[in-house]
Coordinates of C-alpha atoms in Angstrom, one line a residue:
Chain A
M1 CA -10.4 42.7 -33.4
N2 CA -13.6 43.4 -35.2
R3 CA -17.1 42.4 -34.1
S4 CA -17.7 39.5 -36.5
R5 CA -14.3 38.0 -35.8
V6 CA -15.3 38.0 -32.1
I7 CA -18.5 36.2 -32.8
V8 CA -16.8 33.6 -35.0
V9 CA -14.4 32.9 -32.1
Q10 CA -17.2 32.7 -29.7
I11 CA -19.2 30.2 -31.8
G12 CA -16.0 28.2 -32.2
L13 CA -15.5 28.1 -28.5
L14 CA -19.1 27.0 -27.9
V15 CA -18.9 24.2 -30.4
F16 CA -15.5 23.2 -28.9
S17 CA -16.8 23.0 -25.4
A18 CA -20.0 21.1 -26.4
V19 CA -17.8 18.5 -28.1
M20 CA -15.6 18.3 -25.1
A21 CA -18.5 17.9 -22.7
F22 CA -20.0 15.2 -24.9
S23 CA -16.8 13.2 -25.2
Q24 CA -16.0 13.5 -21.5
E25 CA -16.8 10.4 -19.5
D26 CA -19.4 11.1 -16.8
P27 CA -17.6 10.0 -13.6
E28 CA -20.6 8.4 -12.0
S29 CA -21.4 6.1 -14.9
V30 CA -17.8 5.2 -15.4
S31 CA -17.5 4.3 -11.7
A32 CA -20.7 2.2 -11.8
M33 CA -19.6 0.5 -15.0
L34 CA -16.1 -0.3 -13.9
G35 CA -16.9 -0.8 -10.3
P36 CA -17.0 -4.6 -10.0
R37 CA -13.8 -5.0 -12.1
G38 CA -12.0 -2.1 -10.4
E39 CA -12.8 -3.3 -6.9
G40 CA -11.7 -6.8 -7.9
L41 CA -8.4 -5.4 -9.2
I42 CA -7.8 -3.4 -6.0
I43 CA -8.2 -6.5 -3.9
A44 CA -6.2 -8.8 -6.2
R45 CA -3.4 -6.4 -7.4
C46 CA -3.0 -4.0 -4.6
A47 CA -4.0 -5.6 -1.3
V48 CA -1.0 -7.8 -1.3
C49 CA 1.1 -5.0 0.3
H50 CA -1.6 -2.8 2.0
S51 CA -5.3 -2.9 2.7
A52 CA -7.7 -1.2 0.3
D53 CA -8.6 1.6 2.8
L54 CA -5.2 3.3 2.0
I55 CA -6.4 3.6 -1.6
T56 CA -10.1 4.5 -1.1
Q57 CA -9.3 7.4 1.3
Q58 CA -7.4 9.2 -1.4
R59 CA -9.1 11.9 -3.5
L60 CA -6.7 12.4 -6.5
S61 CA -6.6 13.8 -10.0
R62 CA -6.0 11.4 -12.8
T63 CA -2.4 12.5 -13.2
R64 CA -1.7 11.7 -9.6
W65 CA -3.5 8.3 -9.8
E66 CA -1.3 7.6 -12.8
A67 CA 1.8 8.5 -10.9
T68 CA 0.8 6.5 -7.9
I69 CA 0.1 3.3 -9.9
E70 CA 3.4 3.8 -11.7
K71 CA 5.1 3.9 -8.4
M72 CA 3.4 0.8 -7.2
K73 CA 4.4 -1.1 -10.3
H74 CA 7.9 0.0 -9.9
W75 CA 7.8 -1.4 -6.3
G76 CA 6.5 -4.7 -7.5
A77 CA 2.7 -4.5 -8.0
E78 CA 1.8 -7.3 -10.4
I79 CA -0.6 -5.4 -12.7
S80 CA -0.7 -5.5 -16.5
D81 CA -0.9 -2.4 -18.5
Q82 CA -4.5 -3.1 -19.5
E83 CA -5.5 -3.7 -15.9
A84 CA -3.7 -0.5 -14.8
D85 CA -5.6 1.5 -17.5
L86 CA -8.9 0.2 -16.2
L87 CA -8.0 0.8 -12.6
I88 CA -6.8 4.4 -13.3
R89 CA -10.1 5.1 -15.1
Y90 CA -12.1 3.7 -12.2
L91 CA -10.1 5.4 -9.4
S92 CA -10.1 8.8 -11.1
A93 CA -13.9 8.5 -11.7
R94 CA -14.7 7.4 -8.1
Y95 CA -12.0 8.9 -5.9
H96 CA -11.4 12.2 -7.6
P97 CA -10.6 15.5 -5.8
N98 CA -14.3 16.6 -5.6
A99 CA -15.7 13.3 -4.4
P100 CA -17.4 13.4 -1.0
A101 CA -15.4 12.4 2.0
N102 CA -17.5 9.3 2.6
V103 CA -17.7 7.5 -0.7
P104 CA -19.3 4.2 0.4
P105 CA -16.5 1.7 1.2
L106 CA -15.4 -0.9 -1.2
S107 CA -17.6 -3.9 -1.1
H108 CA -15.7 -7.0 -0.2
E109 CA -18.8 -9.1 -0.6
I110 CA -18.5 -12.5 -2.1
G111 CA -19.2 -12.8 -5.8
K112 CA -19.8 -9.2 -6.4
S113 CA -17.2 -8.8 -9.1
E114 CA -17.9 -9.7 -12.6
P115 CA -16.1 -12.7 -14.1
L116 CA -13.1 -11.7 -16.2
K117 CA -14.3 -13.2 -19.4
Q118 CA -17.9 -14.2 -20.1
E119 CA -16.8 -17.8 -20.9
P120 CA -19.6 -20.0 -22.0
Q121 CA -20.4 -22.4 -19.2
A122 CA -17.8 -25.1 -19.7
Q123 CA -19.2 -27.9 -21.8
R124 CA -16.5 -30.1 -20.4
P125 CA -14.5 -29.8 -17.2
V126 CA -11.6 -27.3 -17.4
I127 CA -8.3 -29.3 -17.4
G128 CA -5.5 -27.6 -15.6
V129 CA -2.0 -27.4 -17.0
A130 CA 0.7 -27.4 -14.3
A131 CA 3.3 -25.6 -16.4
R132 CA 1.0 -22.6 -16.9
G133 CA 0.0 -22.7 -13.3
A134 CA 3.6 -21.9 -12.2
G135 CA 3.3 -18.5 -13.8
V136 CA -0.1 -17.8 -12.5
F137 CA 1.2 -18.6 -9.0
E138 CA 4.2 -16.4 -9.3
H139 CA 2.3 -13.4 -10.4
N140 CA -0.7 -13.6 -8.2
C141 CA -0.1 -15.8 -5.2
Q142 CA 3.6 -15.9 -4.3
A143 CA 3.7 -12.6 -2.5
C144 CA 1.5 -14.0 0.3
H145 CA 1.9 -17.8 0.0
G146 CA 5.6 -17.7 -0.4
G147 CA 8.1 -19.2 -2.9
G148 CA 7.3 -22.8 -3.8
A149 CA 3.9 -22.2 -2.0
M150 CA 5.7 -23.0 1.3
G151 CA 3.7 -20.3 3.2
G152 CA 4.3 -16.7 4.1
M153 CA 1.7 -14.2 5.2
G154 CA -0.9 -16.7 3.8
P155 CA -0.8 -20.4 4.7
R156 CA 1.4 -23.0 3.1
L157 CA -0.4 -24.3 0.0
A158 CA 2.0 -27.1 -1.0
K159 CA 0.6 -30.4 0.3
N160 CA -2.4 -28.4 1.8
P161 CA -5.4 -30.7 2.3
I162 CA -7.6 -28.2 0.5
L163 CA -5.9 -29.2 -2.8
K164 CA -7.9 -32.5 -2.7
L165 CA -11.2 -30.7 -2.3
D166 CA -11.6 -29.3 -5.8
V167 CA -14.8 -27.4 -5.2
L168 CA -13.6 -25.8 -2.0
F169 CA -10.3 -24.8 -3.6
R170 CA -12.0 -23.2 -6.5
E171 CA -14.5 -21.3 -4.4
T172 CA -11.9 -20.1 -2.0
V173 CA -9.8 -18.7 -4.8
L174 CA -12.8 -17.3 -6.7
Y175 CA -14.4 -15.5 -3.8
G176 CA -11.5 -15.1 -1.3
R177 CA -11.7 -15.7 2.5
G178 CA -10.8 -13.3 5.3
P179 CA -7.6 -11.5 4.3
M180 CA -7.3 -13.6 1.1
P181 CA -8.4 -11.7 -1.9
A182 CA -11.2 -12.8 -4.3
W183 CA -9.8 -13.6 -7.7
S184 CA -13.0 -13.8 -9.7
S185 CA -12.4 -10.6 -11.5
V186 CA -8.8 -11.3 -12.4
L187 CA -8.3 -15.0 -13.0
S188 CA -10.2 -17.2 -15.5
E189 CA -11.5 -20.7 -14.6
Q190 CA -8.6 -21.9 -16.7
D191 CA -6.0 -20.0 -14.7
I192 CA -7.5 -21.3 -11.4
A193 CA -7.4 -24.9 -12.8
D194 CA -3.8 -24.3 -13.9
V195 CA -2.6 -23.1 -10.6
H196 CA -4.5 -25.9 -8.8
E197 CA -2.7 -28.4 -11.0
W198 CA 0.7 -26.9 -10.4
L199 CA 0.1 -26.8 -6.6
L200 CA -0.7 -30.5 -6.7
T201 CA 2.8 -31.1 -8.1
R202 CA 4.4 -29.3 -5.1
Chain B
M1 CA -6.0 -23.1 8.4
K2 CA -5.5 -23.7 12.1
G3 CA -4.8 -20.1 13.0
S4 CA -7.9 -18.5 11.7
G5 CA -10.2 -19.8 14.5
E6 CA -7.9 -18.5 17.1
L7 CA -7.8 -15.2 15.5
A8 CA -11.5 -14.8 15.3
K9 CA -11.8 -15.5 19.0
F10 CA -9.3 -12.9 19.9
S11 CA -11.3 -9.7 20.3
R12 CA -10.2 -6.5 18.6
R13 CA -9.9 -4.8 22.0
R14 CA -7.5 -7.5 23.2
W15 CA -5.6 -7.4 20.0
L16 CA -4.9 -3.7 20.4
K17 CA -4.0 -4.2 24.1
T18 CA -1.5 -6.9 23.1
L19 CA 0.2 -4.8 20.5
L20 CA 0.1 -1.4 22.1
G21 CA 0.4 -2.8 25.6
F22 CA 3.3 -3.3 27.7
G23 CA 5.9 -5.1 25.6
A24 CA 4.0 -8.4 25.8
G25 CA 3.1 -8.0 22.1
L26 CA 6.1 -10.0 21.0
A27 CA 4.2 -13.1 21.7
M28 CA 2.3 -12.6 18.4
H29 CA 3.8 -13.6 15.1
P30 CA 3.7 -10.9 12.5
A31 CA 2.0 -13.3 10.0
K32 CA -0.9 -13.6 12.4
F33 CA -0.8 -9.8 12.9
L34 CA -1.0 -9.2 9.2
A35 CA -3.8 -11.6 8.6
W36 CA -5.6 -10.2 11.5
A37 CA -5.1 -6.5 10.8
A38 CA -6.5 -7.1 7.3
D39 CA -9.8 -8.0 8.9
M40 CA -10.0 -4.9 10.9
T41 CA -12.3 -2.2 9.7
P42 CA -12.1 1.4 11.0
A43 CA -14.0 1.3 14.3
R44 CA -14.4 4.6 16.1
D45 CA -16.3 3.4 19.1
E46 CA -14.7 0.1 19.8
S47 CA -11.1 1.2 20.1
T48 CA -9.4 4.2 21.6
L49 CA -7.8 5.0 18.2
T50 CA -9.2 6.0 14.9
V51 CA -7.9 3.5 12.3
R52 CA -6.8 5.1 9.0
V53 CA -5.1 2.1 7.4
S54 CA -5.8 -1.4 8.7
R55 CA -2.7 -3.1 7.2
P56 CA 0.0 -2.0 7.8
F57 CA -1.6 -0.4 10.8
D58 CA -2.0 3.4 10.9
A59 CA -4.2 4.9 13.5
E60 CA -4.6 8.3 15.2
T61 CA -5.5 9.5 18.7
P62 CA -8.9 11.2 19.2
V63 CA -7.9 14.8 20.2
R64 CA -10.0 14.6 23.4
A65 CA -7.2 12.4 24.8
F66 CA -4.9 15.4 24.6
T67 CA -6.4 16.9 27.7
S68 CA -3.7 15.0 29.6
F69 CA -0.1 16.1 29.5
L70 CA 1.3 12.6 28.7
T71 CA -0.5 10.5 26.0
P72 CA -0.9 7.0 27.4
N73 CA 0.9 4.2 25.3
D74 CA -2.4 2.5 24.3
H75 CA -3.8 5.8 23.1
F76 CA -0.7 6.9 21.2
F77 CA -1.0 7.2 17.4
V78 CA 0.6 4.4 15.3
R79 CA 2.3 4.9 12.0
S80 CA 3.7 1.8 10.3
H81 CA 5.5 1.5 7.0
F82 CA 5.5 -2.3 7.0
G83 CA 4.3 -3.2 10.5
P84 CA 6.2 -4.9 13.3
P85 CA 9.0 -7.4 12.4
S86 CA 9.1 -11.0 13.3
A87 CA 9.9 -12.1 16.9
E88 CA 13.0 -13.9 15.5
T89 CA 14.7 -10.5 14.9
I90 CA 13.6 -8.5 17.8
G91 CA 13.0 -11.0 20.6
E92 CA 15.1 -10.4 23.6
S93 CA 17.6 -13.2 23.0
Q94 CA 18.1 -12.5 19.3
W95 CA 18.1 -8.7 19.0
T96 CA 21.3 -6.8 18.6
L97 CA 22.2 -3.2 17.6
H98 CA 25.0 -2.9 15.1
V99 CA 27.0 0.4 14.9
G100 CA 29.3 0.7 12.0
G101 CA 30.3 2.9 9.0
A102 CA 32.7 5.9 9.4
V103 CA 33.7 4.9 13.0
E104 CA 37.0 3.7 14.5
R105 CA 35.5 0.5 15.9
S106 CA 32.3 -1.2 14.8
N107 CA 30.2 -2.3 17.7
E108 CA 27.5 -4.8 18.4
F109 CA 25.3 -4.2 21.5
T110 CA 22.8 -6.4 23.3
M111 CA 20.1 -4.6 25.3
E112 CA 22.2 -5.4 28.4
S113 CA 25.4 -3.9 27.1
L114 CA 23.6 -0.9 25.8
K115 CA 22.1 -0.2 29.2
Q116 CA 25.6 0.4 30.6
F117 CA 25.4 3.9 29.2
E118 CA 23.8 6.6 31.4
P119 CA 20.0 6.5 31.3
V120 CA 18.3 9.7 30.3
T121 CA 14.6 10.6 30.3
I122 CA 13.1 13.3 28.0
T123 CA 9.5 14.3 27.5
A124 CA 8.9 15.0 23.8
V125 CA 6.2 15.4 21.3
L126 CA 6.2 12.7 18.5
Q127 CA 4.4 13.8 15.4
C128 CA 3.9 12.3 12.0
S129 CA 4.9 14.6 9.1
G130 CA 1.6 13.8 7.5
N131 CA -0.4 14.9 10.5
G132 CA -3.2 17.1 9.1
R133 CA -2.6 16.0 5.5
A134 CA -6.4 15.7 5.1
Y135 CA -6.6 19.6 5.3
H136 CA -4.2 20.4 2.4
R137 CA -5.9 21.6 -0.8
P138 CA -5.5 20.2 -3.4
K139 CA -5.6 16.8 -1.6
A140 CA -2.2 15.1 -1.4
P141 CA -1.7 11.4 -1.5
G142 CA -0.9 9.5 1.6
V143 CA -2.6 8.5 4.8
Q144 CA -5.4 11.1 5.3
W145 CA -4.5 12.0 8.9
E146 CA -6.6 14.7 10.5
R147 CA -5.5 16.1 13.9
G148 CA -4.4 13.1 16.0
A149 CA -1.1 11.7 14.5
V150 CA 0.7 13.3 17.4
G151 CA 1.3 12.6 21.1
N152 CA 3.5 13.6 24.0
A153 CA 5.4 10.9 25.9
Q154 CA 8.3 10.4 28.3
W155 CA 11.1 8.6 26.6
T156 CA 13.8 6.8 28.5
G157 CA 17.0 5.5 26.9
V158 CA 20.6 6.2 26.3
R159 CA 22.2 9.1 24.4
L160 CA 23.0 8.3 20.8
R161 CA 26.0 10.5 21.3
D162 CA 27.4 8.2 24.0
V163 CA 26.9 5.2 21.7
L164 CA 28.6 7.0 18.8
Q165 CA 31.5 8.3 20.9
A166 CA 32.1 4.7 22.1
A167 CA 32.6 3.7 18.5
G168 CA 34.7 6.8 17.7
V169 CA 33.2 9.0 14.9
R170 CA 35.7 9.6 12.1
A171 CA 36.5 13.1 10.8
E172 CA 34.7 12.6 7.5
A173 CA 31.4 11.7 9.1
R174 CA 28.4 14.0 8.3
H175 CA 25.3 11.8 8.6
V176 CA 24.0 9.0 10.7
M177 CA 21.7 6.4 9.1
F178 CA 19.2 4.2 10.9
Q179 CA 17.5 1.0 9.9
G180 CA 14.9 -1.1 11.7
A181 CA 14.1 -4.8 11.6
D182 CA 10.7 -4.2 9.8
R183 CA 10.5 -5.6 6.2
P184 CA 8.0 -5.1 3.4
V185 CA 5.7 -8.0 2.4
V186 CA 7.2 -7.9 -1.1
A187 CA 11.0 -7.6 -1.3
T188 CA 11.0 -5.2 -4.2
V189 CA 9.6 -2.4 -2.0
P190 CA 12.4 -0.1 -0.7
L191 CA 13.4 -0.5 3.0
F192 CA 12.5 2.2 5.4
V193 CA 15.9 3.7 5.9
R194 CA 16.6 7.3 7.1
S195 CA 19.5 9.4 8.1
I196 CA 19.9 12.6 10.2
P197 CA 22.8 15.1 10.1
L198 CA 25.7 14.3 12.5
E199 CA 25.0 17.5 14.5
K200 CA 21.5 16.3 15.5
A201 CA 22.9 12.8 16.1
L202 CA 25.5 14.1 18.6
H203 CA 23.0 16.4 20.3
P204 CA 22.8 15.3 24.0
D205 CA 19.0 15.1 23.8
T206 CA 18.9 12.7 20.9
L207 CA 18.1 9.3 22.4
L208 CA 17.9 5.6 21.7
A209 CA 14.8 4.9 23.7
Y210 CA 13.7 1.6 25.3
E211 CA 11.0 2.9 27.5
M212 CA 7.8 4.9 26.8
N213 CA 6.0 6.5 29.7
G214 CA 7.9 4.3 32.1
R215 CA 7.0 1.1 30.4
P216 CA 9.1 -1.1 28.0
L217 CA 8.5 0.2 24.5
P218 CA 5.4 -1.5 23.1
L219 CA 5.7 -3.5 19.9
L220 CA 3.8 -1.1 17.7
H221 CA 6.1 1.7 19.0
G222 CA 9.3 0.1 18.1
A223 CA 10.2 -2.5 20.7
P224 CA 12.9 -3.0 21.9
L225 CA 14.6 0.2 20.8
R226 CA 13.8 3.3 18.7
V227 CA 15.4 6.6 17.9
I228 CA 14.0 9.8 19.5
T229 CA 15.0 13.1 17.8
P230 CA 13.3 15.6 20.1
G231 CA 11.7 18.5 18.2
W232 CA 11.9 16.7 14.8
M233 CA 9.2 15.0 12.9
A234 CA 8.7 11.3 13.6
E235 CA 10.1 9.8 10.4
S236 CA 13.6 10.1 11.9
C237 CA 12.5 8.2 15.0
I238 CA 13.2 4.7 13.5
K239 CA 11.4 1.9 15.3
W240 CA 12.7 -1.7 15.9
L241 CA 16.2 -0.2 15.5
T242 CA 19.0 -2.8 14.6
H243 CA 21.5 -0.8 12.5
I244 CA 23.3 2.5 12.8
E245 CA 25.7 3.5 10.1
V246 CA 27.8 6.7 10.3
R247 CA 28.2 8.1 6.8
E248 CA 29.7 10.9 4.7
D249 CA 26.4 11.5 2.8
E250 CA 22.7 11.3 3.4
A251 CA 21.1 7.9 3.2
S252 CA 20.0 6.8 -0.3
G253 CA 16.7 5.2 -1.2
Y254 CA 13.1 6.2 -1.6
F255 CA 12.2 7.1 2.0
M256 CA 15.2 9.5 2.3
Q257 CA 15.6 10.9 -1.2
T258 CA 12.0 11.0 -2.5
A259 CA 9.6 10.7 0.4
Y260 CA 9.6 12.9 3.5
R261 CA 11.0 15.9 1.6
V262 CA 9.5 19.2 0.9
P263 CA 10.3 21.6 -2.0
V264 CA 12.6 24.4 -0.9
K265 CA 10.4 26.9 -2.8
S266 CA 6.7 26.7 -2.3
E267 CA 4.6 25.5 -5.3
Q268 CA 0.9 25.1 -6.2
K269 CA 1.0 22.7 -9.1
D270 CA -0.5 19.3 -8.6
T271 CA 1.5 17.3 -11.1
G272 CA 2.5 14.4 -8.9
R273 CA 6.2 15.2 -9.2
T274 CA 8.3 18.2 -8.4
D275 CA 11.3 19.6 -10.3
N276 CA 12.2 21.9 -7.5
A277 CA 15.0 21.3 -5.1
T278 CA 13.8 19.5 -2.0
A279 CA 15.0 19.2 1.6
P280 CA 14.3 16.5 4.1
V281 CA 11.5 17.3 6.6
E282 CA 13.2 17.9 10.0
V283 CA 12.0 20.4 12.7
M284 CA 8.3 20.5 13.7
P285 CA 6.7 23.9 13.0
V286 CA 4.8 25.7 15.7
K287 CA 1.3 24.2 16.2
S288 CA -1.6 24.1 18.6
L289 CA -4.7 21.9 19.0
I290 CA -8.0 22.3 20.9
S291 CA -8.7 19.2 22.9
S292 CA -11.8 20.4 24.6
P293 CA -14.6 21.1 23.8
E294 CA -14.8 18.5 21.0
D295 CA -15.8 19.4 17.5
G296 CA -19.6 19.4 17.2
Q297 CA -20.1 19.5 20.9
A298 CA -23.0 21.3 22.5
V299 CA -22.1 23.6 25.4
M300 CA -24.2 25.5 27.9
A301 CA -24.2 29.3 27.7
G302 CA -21.9 31.0 30.2
G303 CA -18.3 30.3 31.0
V304 CA -16.9 27.6 28.6
R305 CA -13.4 26.3 29.4
I306 CA -11.4 25.8 26.2
K307 CA -8.3 23.6 26.7
G308 CA -5.6 22.4 24.4
V309 CA -1.9 21.9 23.8
A310 CA 0.8 23.7 21.8
W311 CA 4.3 22.7 20.7
A312 CA 7.2 24.2 18.7
G313 CA 9.9 21.7 17.7
E314 CA 13.2 22.8 19.2
T315 CA 11.9 25.9 21.0
R316 CA 9.2 26.8 23.5
I317 CA 5.7 28.2 23.1
A318 CA 5.5 31.9 23.9
K319 CA 1.7 32.5 23.4
V320 CA -1.5 30.8 22.4
E321 CA -4.5 32.8 21.2
I322 CA -8.1 32.1 20.7
S323 CA -10.5 33.7 18.2
I324 CA -14.3 33.3 18.1
D325 CA -14.6 35.4 14.9
E326 CA -12.5 33.5 12.3
G327 CA -9.3 35.3 13.3
N328 CA -10.5 38.9 13.2
T329 CA -9.8 39.4 16.9
W330 CA -7.7 37.3 19.2
Q331 CA -7.5 36.8 22.9
T332 CA -4.6 35.3 24.8
A333 CA -5.0 31.9 26.5
Q334 CA -3.3 31.0 29.7
L335 CA -0.3 28.7 29.5
V336 CA -0.5 26.0 32.3
G337 CA 1.3 23.0 33.6
D338 CA 4.8 21.7 32.9
D339 CA 7.1 23.9 30.7
R340 CA 9.7 21.7 29.1
L341 CA 11.6 22.1 25.9
Y342 CA 10.4 19.5 23.3
A343 CA 7.2 18.6 25.3
W344 CA 3.9 20.3 24.5
R345 CA 2.5 23.0 26.6
Q346 CA -1.0 22.9 27.9
W347 CA -3.2 26.0 27.8
Q348 CA -6.7 27.0 28.7
F349 CA -9.1 29.9 28.1
L350 CA -12.3 30.8 29.7
W351 CA -14.8 31.9 27.0
Q352 CA -17.8 33.8 28.0
A353 CA -20.4 32.4 25.7
T354 CA -23.3 34.7 26.1
V355 CA -25.0 34.4 22.8
Q356 CA -26.6 31.2 21.7
G357 CA -25.9 29.8 18.3
T358 CA -23.1 27.9 16.4
F359 CA -19.5 29.2 16.8
A360 CA -16.2 28.2 15.4
I361 CA -13.4 28.4 18.0
V362 CA -10.0 28.9 16.4
C363 CA -6.6 28.8 18.1
R364 CA -3.1 29.6 17.0
A365 CA 0.3 29.5 18.8
T366 CA 3.4 31.6 18.6
D367 CA 6.9 30.2 19.5
E368 CA 9.7 32.0 21.3
R369 CA 11.4 32.7 18.0
G370 CA 8.3 34.6 16.8
H371 CA 6.9 32.1 14.4
V372 CA 3.1 32.3 14.3
Q373 CA 0.9 29.4 13.3
P374 CA -0.6 30.4 9.9
A375 CA -4.3 30.1 9.0
A376 CA -3.3 27.5 6.4
T377 CA 0.0 25.8 5.7
S378 CA 1.6 26.4 2.3
W379 CA 0.8 23.4 0.0
N380 CA 3.4 20.8 -0.8
P381 CA 3.1 17.7 -3.1
S382 CA 3.1 15.2 -0.2
G383 CA 0.9 17.1 2.2
F384 CA 3.5 17.4 5.0
L385 CA 3.9 19.7 7.9
W386 CA 0.3 21.0 8.2
N387 CA 0.1 23.5 11.0
G388 CA -2.9 25.7 10.1
W389 CA -5.1 27.2 12.8
D390 CA -7.0 24.5 14.7
R391 CA -10.7 24.8 14.7
V392 CA -13.7 23.2 16.5
T393 CA -17.4 24.1 16.0
V394 CA -19.6 24.2 19.0
R395 CA -23.3 24.9 19.6
V396 CA -24.1 27.2 22.5
H397 CA -27.4 26.3 24.2
P398 CA -29.3 28.6 26.6
H399 CA -29.6 27.7 30.2
E400 CA -32.8 25.8 30.9

């Protein structure tokens, strides 16, 4: 190979790596940006079967995070493709192979997670639709509160006095309580009203 | 909810006592256990165990506890796939053991009828296949166990062989499958089902154990009955045992066909899946641990007594060696205490620490078949069977 060809190749490589570096997401900013949503998803989508510490102690490459989430979906994790994409980006930015052993633990603090959609503050009260609520319940609540909301690992919600206390119900669902996940980063106000309405019919 | 107040009042210490303690744990309903365990955060100082996963509960023993030959029940590591089953299935009046499959006569035992077989006691190491996973590079997914997912206990029970022979094993039988009463929170998760080859099942030392260190098996350790396969990794030692099925083939399902297997040929790629042929994890490889001094401890210059344990699956320990110079030179430690097949062997070494400074103490064991503990274990995708040299770092201080 002659000298000028070598130089051309070298310049090419330089340009290529500069472009790559530019387009690559900086893990720290990705993890800060996706943090609230990602943490919310872990609690809402994953903590049904195991506590979040099993997830946050891993230090995995993106491929292995992808494979892990695929396995969890296969086993019954209720997570949409879009949520899974976001969670994989978040996990591989925060819990990657070179991350320190003690990444600060997930914050379970109330109200930390961003609301799902920036809905304009409701002009009128949100009206729940029971028929939609059945689906919301099945995908998000049934694993813990049992079929027909008759109770399981979580308390029975059918005929539960809390259903009469609208504000308390909404806040318990939004922010979680004890082992009960916070749903603020996954469910909209409408979803919560729908599931509330459906529970009232049980 | 009515239960939550009660739960909050119950201290974490008492909780562990109840579950690890002396069979009394059955009083607690698993729903409460789950709700409660979810609240637990890893607490090194409050409990005798280091919690790795709070729900389902996984916790390891601090290695300083390994200065004693037997590991006490409430210090013994806990590994749960789904956590303890409900009292309805394993309570004394409800529990039964079903034996079926490729046998002449299917059988159903109560604890009382099982105890008509001759009782046997064996001291054996129980170790999680993932013990030491945290040291594999690249990191492998799974519970990030360090050194303490292992313990040595006295197991009392009946021989699996006696139970199988009473049922009459048919000629085509090759494997014996076990299932416990534990169930996942969500029914789509595969059950924790495992099988072992018939040869191991018929070995006179393979037990169905109902006592641990002379006490009824604690709830977290599989009450009322668990399998003990001495010398083999703990995933064969099914807890809360309710079903035994004699079969022609290996058990199917995730926990037998995908998990708890290692590639037959070693590999270094981290792709999350393997195309190589795999084999189930079985025998424990030779391994040793330093139980004293502790990692990071300060010691006084002069004679420092180094203590530890070593074990080697289905054979005995021949030698334990210590190095203070990262394995360049080795000195032989003294084997002490009980020498029993399947149990661990205690050892000690008097190190003349004359120079002050920071030192890494490294140990390695050799078994009677000549296998030597390697500096690092070859990598496998699930991070199993770690048996690299054990290491603690100490600071030697001058005498005042």
